[in-house]
Protein backbone atom coordinates (compact mmCIF):
# COMPACT_ATOMS: atom_id res chain seq x y z
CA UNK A 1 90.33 -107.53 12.74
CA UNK A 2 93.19 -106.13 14.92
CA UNK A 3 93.52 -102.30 14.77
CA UNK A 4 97.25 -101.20 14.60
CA UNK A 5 98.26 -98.65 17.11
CA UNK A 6 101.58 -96.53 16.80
CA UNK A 7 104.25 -98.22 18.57
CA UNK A 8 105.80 -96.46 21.99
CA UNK A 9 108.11 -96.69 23.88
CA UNK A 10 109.08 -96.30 27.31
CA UNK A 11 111.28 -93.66 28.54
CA UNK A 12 113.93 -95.42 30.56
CA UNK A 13 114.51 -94.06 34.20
CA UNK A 14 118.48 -92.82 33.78
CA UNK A 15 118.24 -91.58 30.19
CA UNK A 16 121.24 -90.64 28.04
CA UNK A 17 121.83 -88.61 25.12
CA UNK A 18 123.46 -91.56 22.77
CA UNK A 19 122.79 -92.88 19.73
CA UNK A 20 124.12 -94.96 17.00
CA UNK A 21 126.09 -92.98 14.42
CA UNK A 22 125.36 -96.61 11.67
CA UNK A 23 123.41 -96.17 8.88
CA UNK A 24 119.90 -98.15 8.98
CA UNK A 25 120.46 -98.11 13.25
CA UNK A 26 117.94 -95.99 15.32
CA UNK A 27 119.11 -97.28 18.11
CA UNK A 28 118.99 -94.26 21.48
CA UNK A 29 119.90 -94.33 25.08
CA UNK A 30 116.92 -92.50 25.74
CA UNK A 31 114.85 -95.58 25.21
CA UNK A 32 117.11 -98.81 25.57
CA UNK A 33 118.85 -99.46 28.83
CA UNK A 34 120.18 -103.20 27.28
CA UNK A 35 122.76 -101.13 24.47
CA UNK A 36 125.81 -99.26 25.59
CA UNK A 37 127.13 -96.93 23.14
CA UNK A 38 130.92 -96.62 22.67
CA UNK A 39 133.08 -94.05 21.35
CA UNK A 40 135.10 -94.56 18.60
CA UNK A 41 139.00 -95.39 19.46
CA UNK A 42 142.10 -93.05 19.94
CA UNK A 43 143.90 -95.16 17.12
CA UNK A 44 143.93 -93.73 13.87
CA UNK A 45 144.24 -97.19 12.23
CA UNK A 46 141.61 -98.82 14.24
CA UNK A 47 139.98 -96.01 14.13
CA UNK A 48 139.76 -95.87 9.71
CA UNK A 49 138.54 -99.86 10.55
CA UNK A 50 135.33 -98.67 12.16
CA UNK A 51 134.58 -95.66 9.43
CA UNK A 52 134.76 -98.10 7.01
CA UNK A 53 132.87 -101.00 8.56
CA UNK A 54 130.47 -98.81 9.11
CA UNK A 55 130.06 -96.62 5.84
CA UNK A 56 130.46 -93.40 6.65
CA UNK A 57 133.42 -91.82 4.98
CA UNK A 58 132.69 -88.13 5.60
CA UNK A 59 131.71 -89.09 8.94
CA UNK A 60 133.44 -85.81 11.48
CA UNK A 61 134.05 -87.59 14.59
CA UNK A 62 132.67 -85.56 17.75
CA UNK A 63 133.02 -86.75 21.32
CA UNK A 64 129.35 -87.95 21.01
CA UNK A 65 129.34 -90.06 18.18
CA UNK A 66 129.41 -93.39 19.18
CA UNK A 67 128.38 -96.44 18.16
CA UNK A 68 126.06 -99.27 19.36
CA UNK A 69 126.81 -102.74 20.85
CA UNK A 70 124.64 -104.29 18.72
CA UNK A 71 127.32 -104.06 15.94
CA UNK A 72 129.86 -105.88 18.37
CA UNK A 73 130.05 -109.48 18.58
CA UNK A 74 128.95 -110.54 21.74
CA UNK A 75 132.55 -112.16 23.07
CA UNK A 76 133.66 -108.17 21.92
CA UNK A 77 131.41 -106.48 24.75
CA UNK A 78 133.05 -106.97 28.58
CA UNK A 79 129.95 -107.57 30.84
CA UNK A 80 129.58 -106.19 33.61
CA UNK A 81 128.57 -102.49 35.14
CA UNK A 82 130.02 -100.69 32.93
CA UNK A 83 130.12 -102.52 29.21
CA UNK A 84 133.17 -101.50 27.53
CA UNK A 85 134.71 -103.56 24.67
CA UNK A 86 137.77 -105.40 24.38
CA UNK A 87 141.25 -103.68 23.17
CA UNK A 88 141.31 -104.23 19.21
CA UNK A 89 137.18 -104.93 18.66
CA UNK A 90 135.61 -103.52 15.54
CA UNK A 91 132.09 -102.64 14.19
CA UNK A 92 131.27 -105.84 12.02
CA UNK A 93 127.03 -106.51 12.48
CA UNK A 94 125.20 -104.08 10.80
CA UNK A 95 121.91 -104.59 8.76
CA UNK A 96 123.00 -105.09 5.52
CA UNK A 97 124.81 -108.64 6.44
CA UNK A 98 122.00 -109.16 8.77
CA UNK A 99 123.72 -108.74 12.12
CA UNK A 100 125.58 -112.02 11.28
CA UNK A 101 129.27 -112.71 10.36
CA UNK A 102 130.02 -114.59 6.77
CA UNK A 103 131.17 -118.78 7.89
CA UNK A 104 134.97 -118.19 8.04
CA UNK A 105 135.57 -121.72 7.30
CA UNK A 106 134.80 -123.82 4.07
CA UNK A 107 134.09 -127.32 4.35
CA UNK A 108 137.24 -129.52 4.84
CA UNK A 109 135.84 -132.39 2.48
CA UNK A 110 134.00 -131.30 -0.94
CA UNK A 111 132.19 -133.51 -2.84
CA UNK A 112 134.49 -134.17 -6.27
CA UNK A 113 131.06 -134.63 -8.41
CA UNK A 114 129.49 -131.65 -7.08
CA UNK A 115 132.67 -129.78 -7.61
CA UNK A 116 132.92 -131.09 -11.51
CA UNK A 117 129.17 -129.56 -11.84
CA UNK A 118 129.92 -126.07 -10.47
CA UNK A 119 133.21 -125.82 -12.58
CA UNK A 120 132.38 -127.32 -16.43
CA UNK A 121 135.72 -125.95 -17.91
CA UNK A 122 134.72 -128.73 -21.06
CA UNK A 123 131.87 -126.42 -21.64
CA UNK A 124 131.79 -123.36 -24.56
CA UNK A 125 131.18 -120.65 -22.88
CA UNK A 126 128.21 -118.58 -23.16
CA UNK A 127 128.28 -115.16 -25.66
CA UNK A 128 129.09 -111.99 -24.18
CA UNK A 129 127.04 -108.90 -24.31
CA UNK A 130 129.61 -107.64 -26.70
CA UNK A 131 129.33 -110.66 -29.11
CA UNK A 132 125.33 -110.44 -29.42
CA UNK A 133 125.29 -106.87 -29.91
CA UNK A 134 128.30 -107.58 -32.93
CA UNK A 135 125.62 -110.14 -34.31
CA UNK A 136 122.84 -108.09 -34.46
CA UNK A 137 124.81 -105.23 -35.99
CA UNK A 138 125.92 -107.20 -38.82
CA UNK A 139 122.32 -108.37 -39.55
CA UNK A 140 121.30 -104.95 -39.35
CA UNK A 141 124.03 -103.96 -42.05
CA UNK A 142 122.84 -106.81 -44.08
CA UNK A 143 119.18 -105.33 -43.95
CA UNK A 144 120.24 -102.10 -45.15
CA UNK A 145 122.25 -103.37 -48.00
CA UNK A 146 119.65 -105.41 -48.79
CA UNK A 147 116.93 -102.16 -48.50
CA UNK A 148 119.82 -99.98 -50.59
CA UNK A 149 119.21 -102.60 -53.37
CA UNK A 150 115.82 -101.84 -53.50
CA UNK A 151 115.88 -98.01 -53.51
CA UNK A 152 118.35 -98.22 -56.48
CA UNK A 153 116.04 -100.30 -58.44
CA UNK A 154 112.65 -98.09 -57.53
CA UNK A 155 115.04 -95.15 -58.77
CA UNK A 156 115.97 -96.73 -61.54
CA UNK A 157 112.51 -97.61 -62.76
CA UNK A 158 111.24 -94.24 -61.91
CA UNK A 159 114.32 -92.52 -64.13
CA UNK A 160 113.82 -94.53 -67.08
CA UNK A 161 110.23 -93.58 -67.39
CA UNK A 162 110.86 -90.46 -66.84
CA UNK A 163 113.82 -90.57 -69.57
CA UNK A 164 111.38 -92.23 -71.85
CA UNK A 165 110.14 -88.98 -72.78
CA UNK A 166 112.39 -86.39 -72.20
CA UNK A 167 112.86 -86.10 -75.96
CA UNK A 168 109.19 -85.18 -76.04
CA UNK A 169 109.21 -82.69 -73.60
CA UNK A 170 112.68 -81.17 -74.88
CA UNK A 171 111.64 -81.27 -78.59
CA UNK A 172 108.98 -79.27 -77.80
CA UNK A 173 110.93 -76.77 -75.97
CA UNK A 174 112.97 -76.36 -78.74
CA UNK A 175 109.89 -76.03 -80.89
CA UNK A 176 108.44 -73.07 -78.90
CA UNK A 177 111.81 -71.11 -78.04
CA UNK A 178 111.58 -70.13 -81.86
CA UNK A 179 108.33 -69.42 -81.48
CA UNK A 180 108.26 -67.08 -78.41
CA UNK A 181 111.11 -65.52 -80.01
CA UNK A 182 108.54 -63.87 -82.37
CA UNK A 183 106.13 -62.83 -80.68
């Protein structure tokens, strides 16, 4: 059984201050000598590009907030001694796509049966949420009409017995009014 030690790293020789300002991204200069970090551009417009790519919307740009080139494509980052990207390059790998791009391009040539399988406009289309909770509300309805019936019927019994002999009972109190009246 292989005991797990705490990972470390190695403090790189010419350290830097940088980091990555993306969400999910610990990547530091203090550590890495393989990532440059680059600031974010002068251009308002490109500039709104990268906030948004990367998800920060109250993000307050300083002069060190920068960005890593592992969110760059590769063709994006100028090799050489000093990495600096190409005019116009934008943020787009990050970890929630996976550090990959989305295929561009579809297939010239589809299939025209597997097409006809994904699309089945012939078919009825399946209930909405909306629709099942309208059935179920109507058989509810019909259980409480049905459960009104049977109150009125239990009343009904219960009155009639109770009506049975209310002659008795107000007879009588006629019958002893007199009575208490002389005493």
């Amino acid at each position: 059984m292989a005991l797990s030690r705490p990972v470390k790293y190695q403090i790189r020789d010419n350290p830097n201050s940088d980091f990555c300002c993306v969400p999910q991204c610990a990547m530091s200069g203090k550590f890495n000598s393989c990532v440059s970090f680059h600031h974010f551009p002068k251009d308002e417009t490109l500039r709104k590009v990268w906030i948004r790519n990367v998800r920060r919307e109250n993000l307050v740009i300083k002069r060190t907030t920068t960005v890593c080139s592992r969110h760059f494509i590769d063709t994006d980052v100028i090799p050489g001694g000093r990495r600096r990207l190409k005019e116009g390059a934008v943020p787009v790998l990050f970890a929630w796509n996976n550090y990959s791009l989305l295929p561009d391009e579809l297939p010239e040539e589809m299939d025209v049966e597997l097409l006809l399988q994904c699309h089945d406009y012939d078919g009825k289309p399946e209930p909405s949420a909306l629709d099942m909770a309208c059935e179920k509300i109507e058989a509810q309805q019909l259980v409480i009409e049905e459960l009104r019936k049977r109150l009125n019927e239990v009343t009904l019994k219960q009155s009639f017995g109770l009506e049975r002999f209310s002659h008795v009972f107000l007879g009588t109190n006629h019958k002893i009014a007199p009575l208490q009246a002389k005493v």
